[in-house]
Amino acid sequence: MQKTAAKSSDAKNAVRIALIGNQNCGKTTLYNALTGKNRRVGNYPGVTVDGESSVIRLDGGECELVDLPGVYSLRPYSAEERVTREYLLRERPDGIINVVDATSPARGLYLTTRVLDLGIPVVLALNMMDEVQARGGRVDACGLEDALGVPVVAISASHGDGTEEVLNAAVKAANDLNSITREPERVGSYARAGAYERPDAVERYDGHVRHGKARRGIKSGGLNAYGGVGADTYSTYAEITGECEDIIYTNAENAGLPPKFAAMLAIEGDGEVLDALALDKNKREALDECVRKLERETGLDAAAASASARYKFVDGICRKYVSQMTKKRFDLDGAALNGALAYPIFALVMALVFWLTFDVVGGRLSELMADACGALSEFAVHLMREANVHPVLIGAVADGVLAGVGAVLSFLPLVVTLFLFLSVLEDTGYMARAAFIMDAPLRRLGLSGKSIVPLLLGFGCSVPAVMASRTLPTERDRRVTVMLVPFMSCGAKIPIYALFASYFFPRKSSLLIFSIYAFGVLLAAVSAAVLKRAMPGSAEAEYVLELPGWRAPTAKNIMRLLRRRAGEFLSRAFGVVLLASVAVWALSSFDPRLRLTYDAEQSILAAAGRILAPVFAPLGFGDWRAASALLTGLSAKEAVIGTLAVLTGEGGIGSVFTRASALSFMSFTLLYTPCAAAVTSIRGELGSAKLAAAALGAGLINAWCVSFFVYRAALLFL
Amino acid sequence: MKMTLDMLKRGEPARVVNVGGEGALRFRLLDLGFVPGTEVKIIRRAPFGDPIEVMLRGYKLTLRQKDAATVEVIKIGGTRGAEDGGKEL
């Protein structure tokens, strides 16, 4: 997580404004527009993986803007949604910008009713108003303002229209409240919320949101806003939740929870909130009585009654202030989701992406980059020799630092190109369609269609792929997906395959490399089937996903994305890979008695390789040089080739491997422990060192066994 | 016999009567707008017939057949689609 908490302490005096909205409502686009930051914005529900914040300078001081994961309510469903609720309750921002997609406002406004329960000043940003107008619809922002009692600003985040206004309105709302109630503590939020209320809004909205101790008298005022048939369920709900709020009021204050919010969730039986409230027996009974009353009078259970009442209120508003759009949205679903065409199209799209990435664009750029790095490194060595720099230092710089930098840079174009294409697919909305059609096959493996995004990202780099698994709804789905990501052969392994394939199988190298990828996917499927039985909990992942509208990808988003992705990869690689590269240089330049050696055979690395070599003998490469190369691969896969080149010297890999053992080595490379950076993120996402160790251990055993069989089979056929 | 969302034919307009099921998924369906009275229809099924794509409250949602089976619905006459907001009776 981009430490939102740490950042907020840096900017203590800044007004903190949180962005809240449904998934895919344009929240991150607004955040980007306001901060100018290169954050990835995809047209795939749930791209904001974690909270992120920036400090913006304003005329009258500073404002810290926090982008939170998209949610549909404040009852968390996935790990990333939990981030939103925790932030709102623990950190209590000074103000909230609630982003609502104006093209289908009902769901967004439903969330608004929940956000209002928090008692934090809210400004509503009606996003995509340009599209609403273009399609012949209308949303009355002033009407909504009256009905909800909060400022409403019509915006178009993608064009930057109205974005400044919405931020200013939010800061003003937050400051207005602060100037009225300067409380040192964050408790007592109810009073703060009360102070914020606009006098004219009370009459219309009180029945719904501001229905508490102090204002019991005006409870049915909210009915004016919508009237009609739905009123009964709604007023019953408002009345009963008001009673509950009275019951739990002091407990909520003691627990530091907004009383209104706590009352609503207590009624719906939210375990966490009930625990935090720690109600005594009498209060608990009183609460249960309220719930029974609600259920009796609405004929629904508490959760359904709550959702119904809120949607009735929202529908009332929509009937009054929203006129439907007359023109349809541009839609490719007829083709993309067609029964006969869907899979061929998916296969074609993916083949195109991979071909463009690994051959046409990324592949060529990578070669160019590698050549350029090589030339620069030689030039640097030449300069240092001229300047009479000590040979050890030259070695450290050339074989340690520059080799590491070169490995990273030459691999950068591949990763960036793949992420670029995948992000274009997300931005257009195709990725959500891919999840829809891939759900059935993935489901047979105990996964859900939603796992498609992390798995595809895995072909670029495991680190962001593992992070992307946070959008999955259950712990089990997340864990299984994280464990499968390493099977998707990452971009850093390509040079290894390319070297071996072109050396030992020059005529069939492309086919061979493709087969390795397919082999990885196949083994992932087998492992998933095994995990399905082995992992506790429900054997099936969950799948409920919104299909966002199709959208033309914008150059702005793509350029932003490109910079961001490149930066993300570089910052990781320059940390871990550079360190690893220098370590590998040291290990191969000193002997076990820590004396400098020019003979790699005498080095510490070689000594470790010799100890390990017998383990790999059954796999056909029981050579210390192969073992040493694999050891360096633990730091970064880019290092494997470099180590082999140094250790095999003039003889090349032909002096260590045969055709059969080359195949075995390639499959071992595909399957064994991923690089240090990937291991760190896997450990983080699995949330348990034990589980991570078990997964990695199983991966090693699996790699050994599979390579053993590959070697034996290859001996028979080659 | 009870009619559930997964039993609808493509394009057949219906109204939600009740959301069964349990746990987080039920909460999620309620939050997404499957409340009694909401208009809903099936737009298409994925190539293997599962999951299904439905339209409610002016947006498209995809969910699995077995989860759709927890949503009890009643068919409504006429050809009016669910695009017009999914309003109550």
Short mmCIF file of C-alpha atoms in Angstrom, two decimals, chain A residues 119-495:
data_model
loop_
_atom_site.label_atom_id
_atom_site.label_comp_id
_atom_site.label_asym_id
_atom_site.label_seq_id
_atom_site.Cartn_x
_atom_site.Cartn_y
_atom_site.Cartn_z
CA GLY A 119 -21.15 12.38 8.87
CA ILE A 120 -18.23 13.74 6.84
CA PRO A 121 -18.86 16.72 4.50
CA VAL A 122 -19.60 15.38 1.03
CA VAL A 123 -19.49 16.98 -2.40
CA LEU A 124 -21.05 15.03 -5.22
CA ALA A 125 -19.18 14.98 -8.54
CA LEU A 126 -21.55 14.00 -11.36
CA ASN A 127 -19.07 12.57 -13.81
CA MET A 128 -19.44 11.89 -17.55
CA MET A 129 -21.96 14.65 -17.98
CA ASP A 130 -20.56 15.26 -21.47
CA GLU A 131 -21.61 11.77 -22.49
CA VAL A 132 -25.04 12.17 -20.92
CA GLN A 133 -25.63 15.33 -22.93
CA ALA A 134 -24.23 13.84 -26.14
CA ARG A 135 -26.63 10.95 -25.77
CA GLY A 136 -29.63 13.19 -25.26
CA GLY A 137 -30.02 12.73 -21.51
CA ARG A 138 -30.21 15.23 -18.69
CA VAL A 139 -29.36 15.22 -15.00
CA ASP A 140 -30.53 18.16 -12.90
CA ALA A 141 -27.57 18.94 -10.65
CA CYS A 142 -29.45 21.65 -8.75
CA GLY A 143 -32.33 19.28 -8.10
CA LEU A 144 -29.95 16.65 -6.76
CA GLU A 145 -28.34 19.29 -4.58
CA ASP A 146 -31.70 20.09 -3.03
CA ALA A 147 -32.71 16.48 -2.57
CA LEU A 148 -29.43 15.31 -1.07
CA GLY A 149 -28.47 18.44 0.84
CA VAL A 150 -24.91 18.42 -0.41
CA PRO A 151 -23.17 20.46 -3.12
CA VAL A 152 -23.37 18.81 -6.55
CA VAL A 153 -20.97 19.66 -9.38
CA ALA A 154 -21.39 18.38 -12.94
CA ILE A 155 -18.01 17.38 -14.33
CA SER A 156 -16.27 15.53 -17.13
CA ALA A 157 -13.11 14.13 -15.57
CA SER A 158 -11.70 12.95 -18.89
CA HIS A 159 -11.93 16.45 -20.40
CA GLY A 160 -10.99 18.18 -17.18
CA ASP A 161 -14.29 20.12 -17.09
CA GLY A 162 -15.44 21.10 -13.63
CA THR A 163 -12.66 19.25 -11.85
CA GLU A 164 -11.22 22.33 -10.12
CA GLU A 165 -14.70 23.42 -9.04
CA VAL A 166 -15.38 20.10 -7.39
CA LEU A 167 -12.12 20.18 -5.46
CA ASN A 168 -12.70 23.75 -4.34
CA ALA A 169 -16.22 22.88 -3.23
CA ALA A 170 -14.92 19.94 -1.22
CA VAL A 171 -12.19 21.98 0.44
CA LYS A 172 -14.68 24.70 1.24
CA ALA A 173 -17.13 22.22 2.74
CA ALA A 174 -14.37 20.71 4.86
CA ASN A 175 -13.09 24.11 5.99
CA ASP A 176 -16.58 25.41 6.77
CA LEU A 177 -17.06 22.53 9.11
CA ASN A 178 -13.65 22.93 10.72
CA SER A 179 -14.24 26.59 11.38
CA ILE A 180 -17.48 25.81 13.19
CA THR A 181 -16.31 22.93 15.33
CA ARG A 182 -12.66 22.90 16.15
CA GLU A 183 -12.46 19.64 17.98
CA PRO A 184 -9.11 18.19 18.87
CA GLU A 185 -10.53 14.66 18.78
CA ARG A 186 -12.06 12.92 15.85
CA VAL A 187 -14.79 11.55 18.05
CA GLY A 188 -18.01 13.45 18.29
CA SER A 189 -18.45 13.33 14.57
CA TYR A 190 -22.18 13.57 14.92
CA ALA A 191 -21.94 17.12 16.16
CA ARG A 192 -19.64 17.96 13.31
CA ALA A 193 -22.00 16.48 10.82
CA GLY A 194 -24.86 18.36 12.37
CA ALA A 195 -23.01 21.61 12.08
CA TYR A 196 -22.38 21.03 8.42
CA GLU A 197 -26.03 20.65 7.56
CA ARG A 198 -27.44 23.25 5.27
CA PRO A 199 -30.57 24.64 6.86
CA ASP A 200 -32.65 24.35 3.69
CA ALA A 201 -31.64 20.77 3.15
CA VAL A 202 -32.79 19.61 6.53
CA GLU A 203 -36.43 19.62 5.63
CA ARG A 204 -36.04 17.49 2.58
CA TYR A 205 -33.30 15.18 3.61
CA ASP A 206 -33.60 14.83 7.32
CA GLY A 207 -35.83 11.82 7.15
CA HIS A 208 -33.16 9.93 5.42
CA VAL A 209 -29.79 10.90 6.66
CA ARG A 210 -29.90 13.39 9.44
CA HIS A 211 -32.29 11.53 11.53
CA GLY A 212 -30.89 11.40 15.02
CA LYS A 213 -31.33 12.39 18.60
CA ALA A 214 -31.41 16.11 18.06
CA ARG A 215 -33.82 16.14 15.16
CA ARG A 216 -36.39 13.51 15.85
CA GLY A 217 -39.24 15.93 15.22
CA ILE A 218 -38.76 16.38 11.49
CA LYS A 219 -38.37 12.79 10.52
CA SER A 220 -40.74 12.58 7.60
CA GLY A 221 -39.42 15.64 5.82
CA GLY A 222 -37.50 13.50 3.37
CA LEU A 223 -40.69 12.17 1.88
CA ASN A 224 -41.32 15.42 0.06
CA ALA A 225 -38.44 14.79 -2.20
CA TYR A 226 -39.89 11.72 -3.80
CA GLY A 227 -43.33 10.88 -2.43
CA GLY A 228 -45.16 8.09 -4.17
CA VAL A 229 -45.59 4.42 -3.49
CA GLY A 230 -42.16 3.65 -2.14
CA ALA A 231 -42.62 6.01 0.77
CA ASP A 232 -43.84 3.46 3.29
CA THR A 233 -40.86 1.15 3.26
CA TYR A 234 -38.66 4.16 3.28
CA SER A 235 -40.20 6.03 6.19
CA THR A 236 -40.41 2.85 8.22
CA TYR A 237 -36.74 2.32 7.61
CA ALA A 238 -35.83 5.90 8.47
CA GLU A 239 -37.83 5.77 11.68
CA ILE A 240 -36.44 2.47 12.88
CA THR A 241 -32.84 3.29 12.05
CA GLY A 242 -33.32 6.50 14.02
CA GLU A 243 -34.36 4.46 17.04
CA CYS A 244 -31.34 2.23 16.63
CA GLU A 245 -29.07 5.20 16.42
CA ASP A 246 -30.38 6.38 19.78
CA ILE A 247 -29.77 2.97 21.28
CA ILE A 248 -26.19 2.59 20.14
CA TYR A 249 -25.25 6.28 20.19
CA THR A 250 -22.90 6.29 23.19
CA ASN A 251 -21.36 2.96 22.25
CA ALA A 252 -20.62 4.26 18.77
CA GLU A 253 -19.01 7.37 20.20
CA ASN A 254 -16.87 5.28 22.51
CA ALA A 255 -15.85 3.06 19.61
CA GLY A 256 -15.02 6.10 17.50
CA LEU A 257 -17.60 5.18 14.86
CA PRO A 258 -20.06 7.55 13.21
CA PRO A 259 -23.33 6.71 15.05
CA LYS A 260 -25.51 6.81 11.94
CA PHE A 261 -23.17 4.52 10.03
CA ALA A 262 -22.81 2.20 13.01
CA ALA A 263 -26.59 2.00 13.45
CA MET A 264 -27.15 1.12 9.80
CA LEU A 265 -24.55 -1.62 9.78
CA ALA A 266 -25.60 -2.95 13.18
CA ILE A 267 -29.10 -3.42 11.80
CA GLU A 268 -27.71 -5.27 8.82
CA GLY A 269 -25.80 -7.54 11.20
CA ASP A 270 -22.25 -6.46 10.29
CA GLY A 271 -20.11 -8.52 12.66
CA GLU A 272 -17.19 -6.11 12.82
CA VAL A 273 -19.33 -3.13 13.72
CA LEU A 274 -21.30 -5.12 16.31
CA ASP A 275 -18.06 -6.24 17.94
CA ALA A 276 -16.73 -2.69 18.00
CA LEU A 277 -19.93 -1.40 19.58
CA ALA A 278 -19.77 -3.97 22.41
CA LEU A 279 -23.44 -3.52 23.32
CA ASP A 280 -24.64 -4.69 26.71
CA LYS A 281 -27.47 -7.18 27.02
CA ASN A 282 -30.25 -4.61 27.25
CA LYS A 283 -29.07 -2.59 24.30
CA ARG A 284 -28.53 -5.72 22.30
CA GLU A 285 -32.11 -6.77 22.97
CA ALA A 286 -33.41 -3.34 22.11
CA LEU A 287 -31.49 -3.46 18.86
CA ASP A 288 -32.81 -6.93 18.04
CA GLU A 289 -36.30 -5.67 18.74
CA CYS A 290 -35.76 -2.84 16.23
CA VAL A 291 -34.56 -5.30 13.63
CA ARG A 292 -37.60 -7.52 14.21
CA LYS A 293 -39.85 -4.50 13.88
CA LEU A 294 -38.19 -3.49 10.62
CA GLU A 295 -38.53 -6.99 9.25
CA ARG A 296 -42.15 -7.24 10.35
CA GLU A 297 -43.18 -3.94 8.86
CA THR A 298 -41.37 -4.23 5.55
CA GLY A 299 -41.84 -7.94 5.06
CA LEU A 300 -38.14 -8.18 4.18
CA ASP A 301 -35.09 -9.18 6.17
CA ALA A 302 -32.98 -6.32 7.52
CA ALA A 303 -30.34 -6.36 4.75
CA ALA A 304 -32.93 -6.40 1.97
CA ALA A 305 -35.07 -3.78 3.72
CA SER A 306 -32.07 -1.51 4.04
CA ALA A 307 -31.06 -1.84 0.38
CA SER A 308 -34.69 -1.50 -0.77
CA ALA A 309 -35.33 1.62 1.27
CA ARG A 310 -32.21 3.30 -0.03
CA TYR A 311 -32.90 2.34 -3.62
CA LYS A 312 -36.46 3.62 -3.25
CA PHE A 313 -35.11 6.94 -2.13
CA VAL A 314 -32.62 6.96 -5.02
CA ASP A 315 -35.24 5.95 -7.58
CA GLY A 316 -37.43 8.76 -6.34
CA ILE A 317 -34.64 11.24 -6.96
CA CYS A 318 -33.84 9.74 -10.35
CA ARG A 319 -37.46 9.90 -11.47
CA LYS A 320 -37.53 13.54 -10.64
CA TYR A 321 -34.15 14.81 -11.74
CA VAL A 322 -32.81 12.40 -14.35
CA SER A 323 -34.14 12.11 -17.88
CA GLN A 324 -33.11 9.05 -19.78
CA MET A 325 -30.59 9.14 -22.56
CA THR A 326 -32.12 8.54 -25.98
CA LYS A 327 -29.06 7.45 -27.92
CA LYS A 328 -27.35 4.15 -27.35
CA ARG A 329 -23.73 3.86 -26.44
CA PHE A 330 -21.27 2.59 -29.01
CA ASP A 331 -21.32 -1.16 -28.51
CA LEU A 332 -19.13 -3.98 -29.80
CA ASP A 333 -20.62 -6.70 -27.60
CA GLY A 334 -22.54 -8.21 -30.49
CA ALA A 335 -19.24 -9.36 -31.98
CA ALA A 336 -16.96 -9.59 -28.95
CA LEU A 337 -19.39 -11.77 -26.99
CA ASN A 338 -20.96 -13.63 -29.90
CA GLY A 339 -21.33 -17.34 -29.18
CA ALA A 340 -19.28 -18.48 -32.17
CA LEU A 341 -16.82 -15.59 -32.44
CA ALA A 342 -15.99 -14.75 -28.82
CA TYR A 343 -13.16 -17.27 -28.34
CA PRO A 344 -11.59 -16.89 -31.78
CA ILE A 345 -11.59 -13.13 -31.25
CA PHE A 346 -10.01 -13.52 -27.81
CA ALA A 347 -7.35 -15.86 -29.17
CA LEU A 348 -6.66 -13.51 -32.07
CA VAL A 349 -6.42 -10.46 -29.82
CA MET A 350 -4.04 -12.24 -27.46
CA ALA A 351 -1.93 -13.65 -30.31
CA LEU A 352 -1.69 -10.16 -31.76
CA VAL A 353 -0.68 -8.66 -28.42
CA PHE A 354 2.01 -11.28 -27.84
CA TRP A 355 3.29 -11.15 -31.39
CA LEU A 356 3.54 -7.39 -31.31
CA THR A 357 5.11 -7.44 -27.85
CA PHE A 358 7.68 -10.17 -28.14
CA ASP A 359 8.52 -9.88 -31.79
CA VAL A 360 7.58 -6.75 -33.70
CA VAL A 361 7.84 -3.98 -31.13
CA GLY A 362 9.12 -5.08 -27.75
CA GLY A 363 11.51 -7.72 -29.06
CA ARG A 364 13.26 -5.36 -31.49
CA LEU A 365 13.42 -2.52 -29.00
CA SER A 366 14.89 -4.91 -26.46
CA GLU A 367 17.64 -5.95 -28.87
CA LEU A 368 18.42 -2.34 -29.65
CA MET A 369 18.51 -1.52 -25.98
CA ALA A 370 20.79 -4.48 -25.22
CA ASP A 371 23.19 -3.43 -27.99
CA ALA A 372 23.21 0.14 -26.77
CA CYS A 373 23.88 -0.94 -23.18
CA GLY A 374 26.69 -3.23 -24.31
CA ALA A 375 28.34 -0.46 -26.29
CA LEU A 376 28.02 2.00 -23.42
CA SER A 377 29.47 -0.50 -20.99
CA GLU A 378 32.47 -1.12 -23.25
CA PHE A 379 32.97 2.58 -23.64
CA ALA A 380 32.88 3.05 -19.86
CA VAL A 381 35.43 0.27 -19.36
CA HIS A 382 37.64 1.84 -21.98
CA LEU A 383 37.46 5.22 -20.25
CA MET A 384 38.28 3.68 -16.88
CA ARG A 385 41.30 1.84 -18.28
CA GLU A 386 42.57 5.07 -19.80
CA ALA A 387 42.19 6.72 -16.41
CA ASN A 388 44.13 3.89 -14.73
CA VAL A 389 41.29 2.87 -12.45
CA HIS A 390 42.01 -0.21 -10.32
CA PRO A 391 41.02 -3.41 -12.21
CA VAL A 392 38.85 -4.63 -9.31
CA LEU A 393 36.82 -1.46 -9.43
CA ILE A 394 36.51 -1.74 -13.19
CA GLY A 395 35.27 -5.29 -12.69
CA ALA A 396 32.76 -4.20 -10.05
CA VAL A 397 31.42 -1.42 -12.22
CA ALA A 398 31.36 -3.31 -15.51
CA ASP A 399 30.31 -6.79 -14.38
CA GLY A 400 28.32 -5.71 -11.37
CA VAL A 401 26.64 -2.37 -11.84
CA LEU A 402 26.61 -1.94 -15.62
CA ALA A 403 25.67 -5.57 -16.28
CA GLY A 404 22.75 -5.20 -13.90
CA VAL A 405 21.61 -1.93 -15.41
CA GLY A 406 21.93 -3.42 -18.89
CA ALA A 407 19.89 -6.47 -17.94
CA VAL A 408 17.11 -4.30 -16.60
CA LEU A 409 17.09 -1.82 -19.47
CA SER A 410 17.15 -4.44 -22.18
CA PHE A 411 14.13 -6.12 -20.60
CA LEU A 412 12.26 -2.87 -20.05
CA PRO A 413 10.83 -2.49 -23.59
CA LEU A 414 9.23 -5.94 -23.42
CA VAL A 415 7.45 -5.27 -20.14
CA VAL A 416 6.35 -1.79 -21.13
CA THR A 417 5.02 -2.93 -24.49
CA LEU A 418 3.05 -5.81 -23.01
CA PHE A 419 1.55 -3.64 -20.28
CA LEU A 420 0.76 -0.99 -22.85
CA PHE A 421 -1.24 -3.39 -25.01
CA LEU A 422 -2.98 -4.99 -22.04
CA SER A 423 -3.88 -1.54 -20.75
CA VAL A 424 -5.33 -0.53 -24.09
CA LEU A 425 -7.51 -3.62 -23.77
CA GLU A 426 -8.54 -2.55 -20.27
CA ASP A 427 -9.14 1.03 -21.30
CA THR A 428 -11.45 0.07 -24.14
CA GLY A 429 -13.43 -2.28 -21.88
CA TYR A 430 -12.37 -5.47 -23.65
CA MET A 431 -10.74 -6.96 -20.57
CA ALA A 432 -14.06 -7.15 -18.73
CA ARG A 433 -15.47 -9.01 -21.75
CA ALA A 434 -12.49 -11.37 -21.65
CA ALA A 435 -13.27 -12.06 -17.99
CA PHE A 436 -16.90 -12.78 -18.96
CA ILE A 437 -16.06 -15.33 -21.65
CA MET A 438 -13.12 -16.86 -19.76
CA ASP A 439 -15.12 -17.43 -16.60
CA ALA A 440 -16.46 -20.80 -17.71
CA PRO A 441 -13.07 -22.36 -18.51
CA LEU A 442 -11.35 -20.79 -15.49
CA ARG A 443 -14.19 -21.88 -13.27
CA ARG A 444 -13.47 -25.52 -14.00
CA LEU A 445 -10.09 -24.86 -12.42
CA GLY A 446 -11.64 -23.30 -9.33
CA LEU A 447 -10.84 -19.76 -10.49
CA SER A 448 -13.04 -16.99 -11.80
CA GLY A 449 -12.99 -14.91 -14.97
CA LYS A 450 -11.67 -12.06 -12.89
CA SER A 451 -8.33 -13.88 -12.54
CA ILE A 452 -7.65 -13.30 -16.24
CA VAL A 453 -6.09 -9.88 -15.66
CA PRO A 454 -3.50 -10.92 -13.05
CA LEU A 455 -2.66 -14.02 -15.07
CA LEU A 456 -2.10 -12.09 -18.31
CA LEU A 457 -0.01 -9.46 -16.51
CA GLY A 458 2.14 -12.36 -15.32
CA PHE A 459 3.56 -12.76 -18.82
CA GLY A 460 5.14 -9.35 -18.40
CA CYS A 461 6.28 -9.26 -14.80
CA SER A 462 5.08 -11.22 -11.76
CA VAL A 463 5.25 -8.28 -9.38
CA PRO A 464 2.36 -6.14 -10.75
CA ALA A 465 0.52 -9.36 -11.63
CA VAL A 466 0.57 -10.52 -8.03
CA MET A 467 -0.55 -7.05 -6.89
CA ALA A 468 -3.46 -7.10 -9.34
CA SER A 469 -4.90 -10.15 -7.57
CA ARG A 470 -6.23 -7.83 -4.87
CA THR A 471 -9.29 -7.10 -6.97
CA LEU A 472 -10.51 -10.66 -6.39
CA PRO A 473 -13.35 -11.00 -3.91
CA THR A 474 -12.32 -13.87 -1.64
CA GLU A 475 -9.10 -14.74 0.14
CA ARG A 476 -9.10 -18.13 -1.50
CA ASP A 477 -9.40 -16.75 -5.06
CA ARG A 478 -6.57 -14.37 -4.31
CA ARG A 479 -4.27 -17.03 -2.94
CA VAL A 480 -4.85 -19.47 -5.78
CA THR A 481 -4.28 -16.75 -8.37
CA VAL A 482 -1.10 -15.56 -6.67
CA MET A 483 0.23 -19.11 -6.63
CA LEU A 484 -0.51 -19.54 -10.34
CA VAL A 485 1.05 -16.28 -11.54
CA PRO A 486 4.64 -17.69 -11.50
CA PHE A 487 3.58 -20.31 -14.07
CA MET A 488 3.01 -17.50 -16.55
CA SER A 489 6.50 -17.23 -17.91
CA CYS A 490 7.66 -13.68 -17.21
CA GLY A 491 9.45 -11.46 -19.71
CA ALA A 492 12.78 -11.75 -17.93
CA LYS A 493 13.01 -15.43 -18.84
CA ILE A 494 12.80 -14.82 -22.58
CA PRO A 495 16.54 -14.22 -23.08
#
